Coordinates of C-alpha atoms and ligand atoms in Angstrom, one line a residue:
M7 CA 0.0 0.0 0.0
V8 CA 1.5 3.6 -1.2
V9 CA 0.8 6.6 1.0
Y10 CA 1.6 10.2 0.1
H11 CA 1.4 12.1 3.3
L12 CA 1.1 15.6 1.9
S13 CA 2.2 18.7 4.5
T14 CA 3.6 21.7 5.0
E15 CA 5.5 21.1 7.9
C16 CA 7.5 18.1 8.9
Y17 CA 10.1 17.1 11.5
P18 CA 13.4 17.6 11.5
I19 CA 12.9 20.1 8.1
A20 CA 10.8 22.8 8.8
K21 CA 8.6 22.9 12.2
V22 CA 6.4 25.1 13.6
G23 CA 4.4 23.3 15.7
G24 CA 2.9 19.4 16.7
L25 CA 2.1 18.9 12.8
A26 CA 5.8 18.6 12.1
D27 CA 6.1 16.5 14.8
V28 CA 3.7 13.9 13.5
V29 CA 4.3 14.3 9.8
G30 CA 8.1 13.8 10.8
A31 CA 6.7 10.3 12.6
L32 CA 3.8 8.6 11.6
P33 CA 5.4 7.9 7.9
K34 CA 8.3 6.2 9.5
Y35 CA 6.4 4.3 12.0
Q36 CA 3.6 3.1 9.1
N37 CA 6.8 2.0 7.4
K38 CA 7.6 -0.5 10.5
I39 CA 4.0 -2.5 9.5
K40 CA 4.5 -5.1 6.8
G41 CA 3.3 -4.0 3.0
V42 CA 3.3 0.0 3.5
D43 CA 5.2 2.3 1.7
A44 CA 4.6 5.8 3.2
K45 CA 6.2 8.8 1.9
V46 CA 6.3 12.4 2.7
V47 CA 5.4 15.5 0.2
M48 CA 6.0 19.0 1.4
P49 CA 7.1 22.1 -0.1
W50 CA 11.2 23.3 -0.5
Y51 CA 12.4 25.6 2.1
N52 CA 15.2 27.4 2.4
K53 CA 16.5 25.4 5.8
S54 CA 19.7 23.9 6.8
F55 CA 18.3 20.6 6.3
V56 CA 18.2 21.2 2.5
H57 CA 21.5 22.4 2.5
E58 CA 23.0 19.7 4.3
H59 CA 21.4 16.1 2.4
E60 CA 21.7 15.2 -1.0
F61 CA 18.7 15.7 -3.3
D62 CA 17.7 14.2 -7.0
I63 CA 15.7 16.5 -9.0
V64 CA 13.2 13.7 -9.9
F65 CA 10.6 16.1 -11.9
D66 CA 11.0 19.3 -13.8
G67 CA 7.6 21.1 -15.3
F68 CA 5.5 24.1 -15.5
I69 CA 2.1 24.9 -14.2
H70 CA 0.0 27.7 -15.1
Q71 CA -1.5 29.9 -11.8
G72 CA -3.8 32.4 -13.5
P73 CA -1.9 34.2 -16.1
N74 CA 1.6 33.0 -14.1
M75 CA 3.4 30.2 -15.5
L76 CA 5.0 28.8 -12.4
Q77 CA 8.0 26.2 -12.6
V78 CA 7.7 23.0 -10.6
Q79 CA 10.7 20.8 -9.6
V80 CA 10.3 18.0 -7.3
L81 CA 13.4 17.1 -5.2
K82 CA 13.8 13.3 -3.4
E83 CA 16.1 13.3 -0.5
K84 CA 18.4 10.6 -1.6
T85 CA 19.2 8.5 1.4
D86 CA 15.7 8.2 2.7
V87 CA 17.7 9.2 6.1
L88 CA 14.3 9.7 8.2
G89 CA 12.8 6.6 7.5
F90 CA 10.5 7.4 4.5
E91 CA 11.0 9.0 1.3
L92 CA 10.9 12.5 1.5
F93 CA 9.6 14.8 -1.2
M94 CA 10.6 18.5 -1.6
V95 CA 8.3 20.3 -4.3
R96 CA 9.9 24.0 -5.5
I97 CA 8.5 26.7 -7.2
P98 CA 10.5 29.8 -7.5
G99 CA 9.0 32.8 -5.9
L100 CA 6.2 30.5 -4.1
L101 CA 7.9 27.4 -2.7
D102 CA 11.3 28.4 -2.1
R103 CA 10.5 30.4 1.3
D104 CA 12.7 30.6 4.6
N105 CA 9.8 29.6 6.4
P106 CA 6.3 27.8 6.3
Y107 CA 4.0 30.6 7.2
G108 CA 3.3 34.4 7.7
Y109 CA 3.4 35.6 3.9
Q110 CA 0.9 37.7 2.4
D111 CA 0.2 35.6 -0.7
E112 CA -0.2 32.4 1.1
S113 CA -3.3 31.3 -0.6
F114 CA -1.2 31.5 -3.9
Q115 CA 1.6 29.8 -2.0
F116 CA -0.6 26.4 -0.5
L117 CA -2.6 26.4 -4.2
A118 CA 0.5 26.1 -5.6
F119 CA 1.9 23.4 -3.6
Q120 CA -1.4 21.6 -4.2
H121 CA -1.3 22.1 -8.0
G122 CA 2.3 21.0 -8.1
V123 CA 2.0 17.6 -6.3
L124 CA -0.9 16.8 -8.1
H125 CA 0.6 18.0 -11.8
W126 CA 3.6 15.8 -11.3
L127 CA 2.2 12.9 -9.8
S128 CA -0.4 12.9 -13.2
A129 CA 2.7 14.0 -15.4
M130 CA 4.7 11.0 -13.9
E131 CA 1.7 8.5 -13.7
I132 CA 2.1 7.9 -10.5
R133 CA -0.7 6.9 -8.8
P134 CA -0.8 6.2 -4.8
D135 CA -3.2 4.1 -2.9
I136 CA -4.1 7.0 -0.3
L137 CA -3.3 10.6 -0.8
H138 CA -3.3 11.7 3.0
C139 CA -3.9 15.0 3.2
H140 CA -2.9 17.1 6.7
D141 CA -4.6 20.6 7.6
Y142 CA -6.1 22.8 5.3
H143 CA -3.2 23.9 3.7
T144 CA -3.7 20.7 1.2
G145 CA -7.7 20.4 1.7
L146 CA -8.4 21.2 -1.9
V147 CA -6.7 18.2 -2.8
P148 CA -9.6 15.7 -2.4
F149 CA -12.2 18.0 -4.8
M150 CA -9.1 18.9 -7.1
I151 CA -8.3 15.2 -7.9
E152 CA -12.2 14.5 -8.7
H153 CA -12.9 17.7 -10.3
C154 CA -9.9 18.9 -12.4
H155 CA -9.4 18.0 -15.4
E156 CA -5.6 17.9 -15.5
F157 CA -5.4 15.4 -13.1
S158 CA -8.1 12.9 -14.3
F159 CA -5.4 10.1 -14.3
L160 CA -5.9 10.6 -10.3
R161 CA -9.2 10.6 -10.4
G162 CA -10.5 7.9 -7.5
V163 CA -7.5 7.5 -5.7
K164 CA -8.4 7.9 -1.8
T165 CA -8.1 10.5 0.2
I166 CA -7.6 11.1 4.1
G167 CA -8.0 14.6 5.4
T168 CA -6.5 15.1 9.1
I169 CA -7.4 18.1 10.7
H170 CA -5.0 19.3 13.3
N171 CA -6.0 22.7 13.7
G172 CA -9.6 23.6 12.9
E173 CA -9.4 26.8 14.1
Y174 CA -7.4 27.6 10.6
Q175 CA -9.2 26.9 7.8
G176 CA -7.5 28.8 4.7
M177 CA -10.8 31.1 3.7
M178 CA -10.5 32.9 0.4
S179 CA -12.6 34.8 -1.4
W180 CA -13.5 33.4 -5.0
E181 CA -11.6 35.1 -7.0
M182 CA -8.7 33.0 -6.0
A183 CA -10.6 30.1 -8.1
N184 CA -9.1 32.1 -11.5
Y185 CA -5.6 30.8 -9.9
M186 CA -6.9 27.1 -9.6
P187 CA -6.1 24.6 -12.1
S188 CA -9.5 24.4 -14.0
F189 CA -12.6 22.4 -12.5
D190 CA -16.2 21.5 -13.2
S191 CA -17.4 24.9 -12.4
Y192 CA -21.0 23.3 -11.5
K193 CA -19.1 21.6 -8.9
W194 CA -18.2 25.0 -7.1
G195 CA -20.2 24.0 -4.1
L196 CA -18.1 21.2 -2.9
M197 CA -15.5 24.2 -2.2
D198 CA -17.6 27.1 -0.8
W199 CA -18.7 27.8 3.0
N200 CA -20.7 30.9 3.2
G201 CA -19.7 32.4 0.1
F202 CA -16.1 31.6 0.5
I203 CA -13.7 29.2 -0.6
N204 CA -13.1 27.4 2.4
P205 CA -10.5 24.3 1.7
L206 CA -11.0 22.9 5.5
A207 CA -14.6 22.4 4.7
S208 CA -13.9 20.9 1.3
M209 CA -11.8 18.7 2.6
I210 CA -14.4 17.5 5.0
K211 CA -16.9 17.0 1.9
C212 CA -14.5 15.5 -0.4
A213 CA -12.2 13.7 1.5
T214 CA -12.8 9.5 1.4
A215 CA -12.5 9.9 5.5
F216 CA -11.4 12.5 7.6
T217 CA -9.6 12.1 11.1
T218 CA -9.1 14.6 14.4
V219 CA -5.9 13.9 16.3
S220 CA -8.1 13.0 19.1
Q221 CA -11.4 11.5 19.8
G222 CA -12.3 14.1 22.4
Y223 CA -11.6 16.8 19.9
L224 CA -13.7 15.2 17.1
E225 CA -16.4 15.5 19.6
E226 CA -16.3 18.9 20.2
L227 CA -15.9 19.8 16.8
F228 CA -19.8 19.2 16.8
V229 CA -20.5 22.2 19.1
S230 CA -17.6 24.3 18.5
F231 CA -15.9 24.5 14.9
R232 CA -15.5 28.4 13.6
G233 CA -18.9 27.7 11.6
L234 CA -18.3 24.5 10.4
E235 CA -20.3 22.5 13.0
S236 CA -23.3 21.7 11.3
L237 CA -20.8 20.4 8.1
V238 CA -18.7 17.9 10.7
R239 CA -22.3 16.6 11.7
D240 CA -23.7 15.9 8.2
E241 CA -20.1 14.0 7.3
F242 CA -19.7 12.0 10.9
G243 CA -20.1 8.7 9.1
K244 CA -16.6 9.4 7.4
A245 CA -14.9 11.1 10.7
Y246 CA -12.8 9.2 13.3
G247 CA -10.6 10.4 16.0
I248 CA -6.8 8.9 16.2
I249 CA -4.9 9.7 18.8
N250 CA -1.4 11.1 17.9
G251 CA 1.7 9.4 19.3
I252 CA 5.4 10.5 19.9
D253 CA 8.3 9.4 18.3
S254 CA 10.1 7.6 21.3
D255 CA 13.4 7.9 19.0
V256 CA 13.9 11.3 19.4
W257 CA 11.7 12.1 22.5
N258 CA 13.6 9.6 25.0
P259 CA 14.9 10.6 28.1
E260 CA 17.5 8.2 28.2
T261 CA 19.3 8.8 24.8
D262 CA 17.8 12.6 23.9
P263 CA 21.4 14.5 23.2
M264 CA 19.8 17.6 23.6
L265 CA 19.7 16.7 27.7
D266 CA 22.4 17.8 29.9
F267 CA 22.1 14.8 32.1
N268 CA 20.2 12.0 30.8
F269 CA 17.8 9.5 32.7
N270 CA 15.3 6.5 32.7
I271 CA 12.9 5.8 35.5
K272 CA 15.3 4.5 37.9
N273 CA 17.2 7.4 38.4
A274 CA 14.9 10.2 37.0
I275 CA 14.6 11.6 40.6
G276 CA 18.3 12.7 40.7
Q277 CA 19.1 13.2 37.6
K278 CA 15.8 15.5 36.8
R279 CA 17.4 17.4 39.8
K280 CA 20.7 17.8 38.3
N281 CA 18.8 19.1 35.2
K282 CA 16.7 21.4 36.9
E283 CA 19.8 22.8 38.9
K284 CA 21.3 23.5 35.3
L285 CA 18.9 25.4 34.3
C286 CA 17.7 27.3 37.2
K287 CA 21.3 28.4 37.7
E288 CA 21.4 29.6 33.8
Y289 CA 18.1 31.7 33.8
G290 CA 18.9 32.8 37.8
L291 CA 15.6 30.9 39.4
K292 CA 15.8 28.9 42.8
P293 CA 16.5 24.8 42.4
E294 CA 14.7 24.3 45.7
L295 CA 11.4 25.6 44.7
P296 CA 9.1 24.0 42.6
L297 CA 9.2 24.6 38.3
F298 CA 6.3 25.5 36.5
A299 CA 6.8 25.5 33.2
F300 CA 4.9 26.6 29.9
I301 CA 6.2 26.1 26.1
G302 CA 4.2 27.2 23.0
R303 CA 2.6 29.7 21.0
F304 CA 1.3 32.7 22.6
A305 CA -2.1 32.3 21.1
T306 CA -5.4 32.8 22.9
E307 CA -6.2 28.6 21.7
K308 CA -3.3 27.8 23.7
G309 CA -4.6 30.3 26.8
A310 CA -1.3 31.9 26.7
D311 CA -3.3 35.3 27.2
F312 CA -3.9 33.8 30.8
L313 CA -0.3 33.7 31.5
P314 CA 1.0 37.1 32.6
D315 CA -1.9 37.4 35.5
V316 CA -0.8 33.6 36.1
V317 CA 2.8 34.8 37.0
W318 CA 1.8 37.6 39.1
R319 CA -0.5 35.8 41.0
S320 CA 0.9 32.8 41.8
I321 CA 4.0 34.0 42.7
K322 CA 2.3 36.9 45.2
Q323 CA 0.2 34.6 46.5
S324 CA 2.2 31.7 47.2
Y325 CA 4.3 34.4 48.9
G326 CA 7.2 33.6 46.3
A327 CA 7.2 29.8 46.8
L328 CA 7.6 28.5 43.1
N329 CA 9.7 29.3 40.1
I330 CA 7.8 29.9 36.5
M331 CA 9.4 29.6 33.3
I332 CA 8.0 30.3 29.9
L333 CA 9.2 29.5 26.4
G334 CA 7.3 30.7 23.5
S335 CA 6.4 34.1 21.4
G336 CA 3.4 34.9 19.1
N337 CA 0.9 37.7 20.3
S338 CA 3.1 40.9 21.2
Y339 CA 0.8 42.2 24.0
I340 CA 1.3 38.8 25.9
E341 CA 5.5 38.9 24.6
N342 CA 5.5 42.6 26.3
K343 CA 3.7 41.5 29.6
L344 CA 5.8 38.8 30.1
K345 CA 9.0 40.8 29.3
E346 CA 8.2 43.5 32.1
Y347 CA 7.3 40.5 34.8
D348 CA 10.8 39.0 33.8
Y349 CA 12.4 42.2 34.7
T350 CA 10.0 42.7 38.0
Y351 CA 10.1 38.8 39.0
T352 CA 13.0 37.1 40.1
N353 CA 11.1 33.7 40.5
F354 CA 10.0 34.2 37.0
A355 CA 12.0 33.4 33.9
L356 CA 10.9 34.1 30.1
D357 CA 12.7 33.0 26.8
L358 CA 11.2 34.3 23.5
G359 CA 11.5 32.4 20.5
Y360 CA 11.8 29.2 19.0
K361 CA 13.9 26.6 20.3
E362 CA 13.9 22.8 20.0
H363 CA 17.2 22.2 22.6
L364 CA 15.5 24.4 24.9
S365 CA 12.4 23.1 25.3
H366 CA 13.9 19.4 25.5
K367 CA 15.7 21.1 28.5
I368 CA 12.8 22.2 30.2
Y369 CA 10.7 19.1 29.6
A370 CA 13.3 17.6 31.7
S371 CA 13.9 19.8 34.3
A372 CA 10.6 21.0 35.1
D373 CA 8.0 19.6 37.9
F374 CA 5.0 20.7 36.4
L375 CA 4.1 21.8 32.7
L376 CA 0.9 24.3 32.5
M377 CA -1.3 23.6 29.8
P378 CA -4.3 26.0 30.1
S379 CA -5.4 25.6 26.5
R380 CA -9.0 26.9 25.0
V381 CA -8.7 24.7 22.3
E382 CA -6.5 21.9 22.0
P383 CA -6.8 19.1 19.4
C384 CA -4.6 16.5 20.3
G385 CA -1.4 18.3 22.3
L386 CA 2.0 16.6 22.5
N387 CA 3.8 18.9 25.0
Q388 CA 1.8 17.0 28.0
M389 CA 3.1 13.6 26.1
Y390 CA 6.5 15.2 26.0
S391 CA 6.3 16.3 29.6
M392 CA 5.0 13.1 30.8
R393 CA 7.7 10.9 29.0
Y394 CA 10.4 13.2 30.9
G395 CA 9.2 12.6 34.2
T396 CA 6.7 16.2 34.3
I397 CA 3.5 16.3 35.8
P398 CA 1.1 18.0 33.5
I399 CA -1.5 20.5 34.6
V400 CA -3.9 20.9 31.7
R401 CA -7.4 22.3 31.0
Y402 CA -9.8 19.6 30.1
T403 CA -10.1 19.4 26.8
G404 CA -9.5 17.8 23.4
G405 CA -6.5 15.6 23.4
L406 CA -5.7 16.6 26.6
R407 CA -8.8 15.2 28.1
D408 CA -8.2 11.9 26.4
T409 CA -4.5 11.8 27.5
V410 CA -4.1 13.1 31.2
E411 CA -6.3 11.9 34.0
D412 CA -6.8 13.5 37.1
I413 CA -5.0 12.2 40.2
S414 CA -8.1 12.4 42.1
T415 CA -9.5 9.5 39.8
G416 CA -6.1 7.6 40.1
G417 CA -4.3 9.2 36.8
A418 CA -1.1 10.9 37.5
G419 CA -1.7 14.7 36.5
I420 CA -3.9 17.4 37.0
N421 CA -7.0 18.8 35.2
F422 CA -9.1 21.5 35.2
T423 CA -12.0 22.4 33.6
F424 CA -12.9 26.4 33.2
P425 CA -10.7 28.5 30.9
G426 CA -9.6 31.1 33.4
V427 CA -6.7 32.5 35.8
D428 CA -8.6 31.3 39.0
D429 CA -8.7 28.1 37.9
I430 CA -5.0 27.9 36.8
I431 CA -4.2 29.1 40.1
H432 CA -6.2 26.9 41.8
A433 CA -4.8 23.7 39.9
M434 CA -1.4 25.2 40.9
N435 CA -2.4 25.3 44.2
R436 CA -2.8 21.6 43.9
A437 CA 0.3 21.0 42.5
L438 CA 2.1 22.6 45.5
G439 CA 0.3 21.0 47.7
I440 CA 2.2 17.7 46.4
Y441 CA 5.3 19.1 45.6
N442 CA 6.6 18.4 49.2
E443 CA 5.5 15.2 49.2
K444 CA 8.4 12.6 48.2
D445 CA 6.4 9.5 47.9
V446 CA 3.7 10.6 46.2
M447 CA 5.8 12.8 43.5
K448 CA 8.0 10.2 43.0
N449 CA 4.9 7.6 42.1
L450 CA 3.2 10.3 39.9
I451 CA 6.8 10.7 37.7
N452 CA 6.8 7.0 37.6
A453 CA 3.4 6.8 36.3
N454 CA 3.8 9.5 33.7
M455 CA 7.1 8.1 32.4
N456 CA 5.6 4.4 32.3
F457 CA 2.7 6.0 29.8
D458 CA 2.5 4.4 26.7
F459 CA 2.5 7.2 23.9
S460 CA 4.2 5.2 21.1
W461 CA 3.0 5.9 17.4
E462 CA 2.7 2.0 16.9
K463 CA -1.3 1.8 17.6
S464 CA -2.1 4.7 16.0
A465 CA -0.2 4.0 12.7
E466 CA -1.9 0.5 13.0
K467 CA -5.2 2.5 13.0
Y468 CA -4.5 4.9 10.3
I469 CA -3.8 1.9 8.1
A470 CA -6.7 0.2 9.1
L471 CA -8.7 2.9 8.0
Y472 CA -6.8 2.9 4.4
K473 CA -7.5 -0.5 4.2
N474 CA -11.4 0.1 5.2
Ligands
ADP504 P1 0.6 23.1 18.5 O1 0.8 22.2 17.3 O2 -0.6 23.7 18.6 O3 1.4 24.4 18.7 P2 1.3 20.8 19.8 O4 1.3 20.6 21.6 O5 1.0 19.7 19.3 O6 0.9 22.0 19.6 O7 2.7 21.1 19.4 C1 3.8 22.0 19.8 C2 5.5 21.4 19.5 O8 6.2 22.5 19.2 C3 6.1 20.5 20.5 O9 6.8 19.7 19.8 C4 6.6 22.0 21.5 O10 7.6 21.3 22.2 C5 7.3 22.7 20.3 N1 7.3 24.4 20.6 C6 6.3 25.0 20.8 N2 6.7 26.1 21.1 C7 8.2 26.0 20.9 C8 9.1 26.9 21.0 N3 9.1 27.9 21.6 N4 10.5 26.5 21.7 C9 10.5 24.8 20.6 N5 9.6 24.0 20.8 C10 8.6 24.9 20.7
GLC505 C1 -2.1 21.5 16.1 C2 -2.8 21.3 17.2 C3 -2.3 20.4 18.3 C4 -1.8 18.9 18.0 C5 -1.1 19.2 16.3 C6 -0.8 17.9 16.0 O1 -1.1 21.8 15.9 O2 -2.8 22.3 17.7 O3 -3.3 20.2 19.1 O4 -1.1 18.2 18.8 O5 -1.8 19.6 15.8 O6 -1.8 16.9 15.4

């Protein structure tokens, strides 16, 4: 069974968030299953990975985007070093950028990616068994292979659309239809939602099946999906919730080269303390106090807007009996507020930016990881923290409620239901209540590290779905 994953991100080539981690791991684990050949197709980026590895040009052609003729090159990494065949689509001017997102002409960029991939597959007569599309950036593929004349060779290929984040749907005005490969115009309704082309809605309508990255999130989409609630209800018959796993080759505290002190379940307490002492020293924190951490994008979906108030209130209310460390970036109001508190409170440390190495060190050093998300389709941070013996404190939503059980019901994490500062502080107080109980902490650390989040089970579930 030949599967092509289409995605704008893939770890370690280009990562903005969890999408990259999933696309960098899932195909590798799928390839361990007999009879499966999973590959990844992504845009070409000006990233160190592409300069440090050798590629063959396997296709060189042209597409038309409106009045513009664009060159399309497909480059294949020579050695399959990531555990799968990696193809990168290069289109000068659109798919040769430094980063996946943040450009004014994103709609052109993602249309060009989808068009370029399908043009290449059709021209070379490559007919996969499954095209697996990730998020809205590839959401028009299921429509295109059925209704664009240029891709008639691919008609009937089965498609899976995975929703990693339904907050982003890629809506664009109907004028953009002029920049798509020509399609059966009477089928326009399959792309439309409320007068716009909505790639995520189109993916749900046209894909053979669609998935969300947890069962909990799928259930939430019925009531909160930025206007697509009724659509997901209508199409529920082909919806599946499959939880993400984590790449245990990359996220293994025993071998992780990004850690100062590696550890396993037997020596976790002592080694975690050493990691924490080093990190605290570097950031001027107090290693004898509990360390709460947050890692992530400063976006409202992550509840990052609560963080400034959480910082000052928790430090004040505990009379300075805790440390907080935050790594991330995003909304500038939040960044500025946190910078101010970084200056004011010695118990608080802030590192603004995207730092893969530091994130690993924090997962290994912290006592508690905060995830006050309003929306969390799956969430990987809680799983990484658990693997690294750090107790997750999470809002009970989406994938967080599927993966973190509260200590009061026999689990090894802390949950709260309402997204707000009071509830976060209350949850942190519960954490402070157990921090000094050595045996309790030890049991929780063990229980978290013992959790099985490996990709094997979920990779099997996707294969079963493909076969179905
Ligand atoms: P999302 O994809 O919505 O941002 P996930 O929990 O699925 O959330 O994945 C986030 C991923 O990005 C994790 O691998 C996390 O460690 C990483 N990450 C987020 N922010 C940063 C940062 N500032 N520096 C390093 N890694 C980060
Ligand atoms: C999205 C979601 C996150 C999920 C990730 C990987 O970025 O916000 O919850 O873990 O995709 O599926």
